[in-house]
Amino acid sequence: MLPLFCSIFILFSITHVEPVLNGKVAAPGQFTYQALLKLDKGTVKGTCAGAIIDETHILTAWHCVEDVTSDHIEVIVGAVDYDNDPNAMSYWIDGIKLHQSRSCKLGQVRCYDIAVLE
């Protein structure tokens, strides 16, 4: 039980990680399609990434949002360092659309781990 608890604690206790691309810090504006998702799952807070599809849609992984309601997902765009970047823009989403065949099992060849945030 202790190794599992320590793994979870370490995973969610990281507050800042340097933005890296092939060992180099990402430059502001370099990844304009990238979004950060801040998730509030009750006692566990976490982050995931998403890809901007258009002005109102973000593509992300189903497993990131499977236990979260839309009012607990904050989307941050326009920043490399979201804590200190004055260009960071924050949005709350209206809804989550999960793939109709969503399922992911260990060893499964096809996995529909897709969600769209509106």
PDB file of N, CA and C in Angstrom, residues 37-47 64-69 71-74:
ATOM      1  N   LEU A  37      -4.916  21.886 -18.837  1.00  0.00           N
ATOM      2  CA  LEU A  37      -6.165  21.648 -18.126  1.00  0.00           C
ATOM      3  C   LEU A  37      -5.845  21.487 -16.647  1.00  0.00           C
ATOM      4  N   LYS A  38      -6.429  22.345 -15.827  1.00  0.00           N
ATOM      5  CA  LYS A  38      -6.288  22.208 -14.375  1.00  0.00           C
ATOM      6  C   LYS A  38      -7.553  21.523 -13.883  1.00  0.00           C
ATOM      7  N   LEU A  39      -7.381  20.381 -13.229  1.00  0.00           N
ATOM      8  CA  LEU A  39      -8.499  19.539 -12.834  1.00  0.00           C
ATOM      9  C   LEU A  39      -8.637  19.506 -11.323  1.00  0.00           C
ATOM     10  N   ASP A  40      -9.878  19.575 -10.860  1.00  0.00           N
ATOM     11  CA  ASP A  40     -10.167  19.466  -9.438  1.00  0.00           C
ATOM     12  C   ASP A  40     -11.041  18.235  -9.248  1.00  0.00           C
ATOM     13  N   LYS A  41     -10.426  17.151  -8.758  1.00  0.00           N
ATOM     14  CA  LYS A  41     -11.155  15.898  -8.539  1.00  0.00           C
ATOM     15  C   LYS A  41     -11.415  15.707  -7.045  1.00  0.00           C
ATOM     16  N   GLY A  42     -11.876  16.740  -6.382  1.00  0.00           N
ATOM     17  CA  GLY A  42     -12.137  16.653  -4.953  1.00  0.00           C
ATOM     18  C   GLY A  42     -10.862  16.778  -4.164  1.00  0.00           C
ATOM     19  N   THR A  43     -10.410  15.677  -3.568  1.00  0.00           N
ATOM     20  CA  THR A  43      -9.200  15.720  -2.753  1.00  0.00           C
ATOM     21  C   THR A  43      -7.935  15.689  -3.601  1.00  0.00           C
ATOM     22  N   VAL A  44      -8.065  15.352  -4.877  1.00  0.00           N
ATOM     23  CA  VAL A  44      -6.907  15.264  -5.766  1.00  0.00           C
ATOM     24  C   VAL A  44      -6.986  16.364  -6.813  1.00  0.00           C
ATOM     25  N   LYS A  45      -5.927  17.133  -6.919  1.00  0.00           N
ATOM     26  CA  LYS A  45      -5.835  18.159  -7.955  1.00  0.00           C
ATOM     27  C   LYS A  45      -4.798  17.670  -8.959  1.00  0.00           C
ATOM     28  N   GLY A  46      -5.017  17.948 -10.228  1.00  0.00           N
ATOM     29  CA  GLY A  46      -4.075  17.478 -11.226  1.00  0.00           C
ATOM     30  C   GLY A  46      -4.097  18.341 -12.467  1.00  0.00           C
ATOM     31  N   THR A  47      -3.270  17.978 -13.418  1.00  0.00           N
ATOM     32  CA  THR A  47      -3.222  18.684 -14.691  1.00  0.00           C
ATOM     33  C   THR A  47      -3.165  17.674 -15.826  1.00  0.00           C
ATOM     34  N   CYS A  64      -8.326  11.704 -18.617  1.00  0.00           N
ATOM     35  CA  CYS A  64      -8.055  12.930 -17.856  1.00  0.00           C
ATOM     36  C   CYS A  64      -9.321  13.495 -17.221  1.00  0.00           C
ATOM     37  N   VAL A  65     -10.445  13.346 -17.903  1.00  0.00           N
ATOM     38  CA  VAL A  65     -11.673  14.018 -17.466  1.00  0.00           C
ATOM     39  C   VAL A  65     -12.779  13.054 -17.065  1.00  0.00           C
ATOM     40  N   GLU A  66     -12.477  11.759 -16.951  1.00  0.00           N
ATOM     41  CA  GLU A  66     -13.525  10.774 -16.692  1.00  0.00           C
ATOM     42  C   GLU A  66     -14.226  10.958 -15.350  1.00  0.00           C
ATOM     43  N   ASP A  67     -13.557  11.467 -14.351  1.00  0.00           N
ATOM     44  CA  ASP A  67     -14.162  11.629 -13.026  1.00  0.00           C
ATOM     45  C   ASP A  67     -14.331  13.091 -12.634  1.00  0.00           C
ATOM     46  N   VAL A  68     -14.421  13.974 -13.621  1.00  0.00           N
ATOM     47  CA  VAL A  68     -14.494  15.406 -13.343  1.00  0.00           C
ATOM     48  C   VAL A  68     -15.709  15.997 -14.052  1.00  0.00           C
ATOM     49  N   THR A  69     -16.414  16.887 -13.379  1.00  0.00           N
ATOM     50  CA  THR A  69     -17.507  17.603 -14.032  1.00  0.00           C
ATOM     51  C   THR A  69     -16.950  18.864 -14.681  1.00  0.00           C
ATOM     52  N   ASP A  71     -17.573  21.918 -14.463  1.00  0.00           N
ATOM     53  CA  ASP A  71     -17.317  23.088 -13.619  1.00  0.00           C
ATOM     54  C   ASP A  71     -16.052  22.941 -12.768  1.00  0.00           C
ATOM     55  N   HIS A  72     -15.345  21.831 -12.926  1.00  0.00           N
ATOM     56  CA  HIS A  72     -14.089  21.615 -12.203  1.00  0.00           C
ATOM     57  C   HIS A  72     -12.892  21.492 -13.140  1.00  0.00           C
ATOM     58  N   ILE A  73     -13.050  22.011 -14.372  1.00  0.00           N
ATOM     59  CA  ILE A  73     -11.955  21.988 -15.343  1.00  0.00           C
ATOM     60  C   ILE A  73     -11.684  23.409 -15.811  1.00  0.00           C
ATOM     61  N   GLU A  74     -10.485  23.886 -15.538  1.00  0.00           N
ATOM     62  CA  GLU A  74     -10.055  25.208 -15.995  1.00  0.00           C
ATOM     63  C   GLU A  74      -9.069  25.006 -17.142  1.00  0.00           C
TER      64      GLU A  74
END
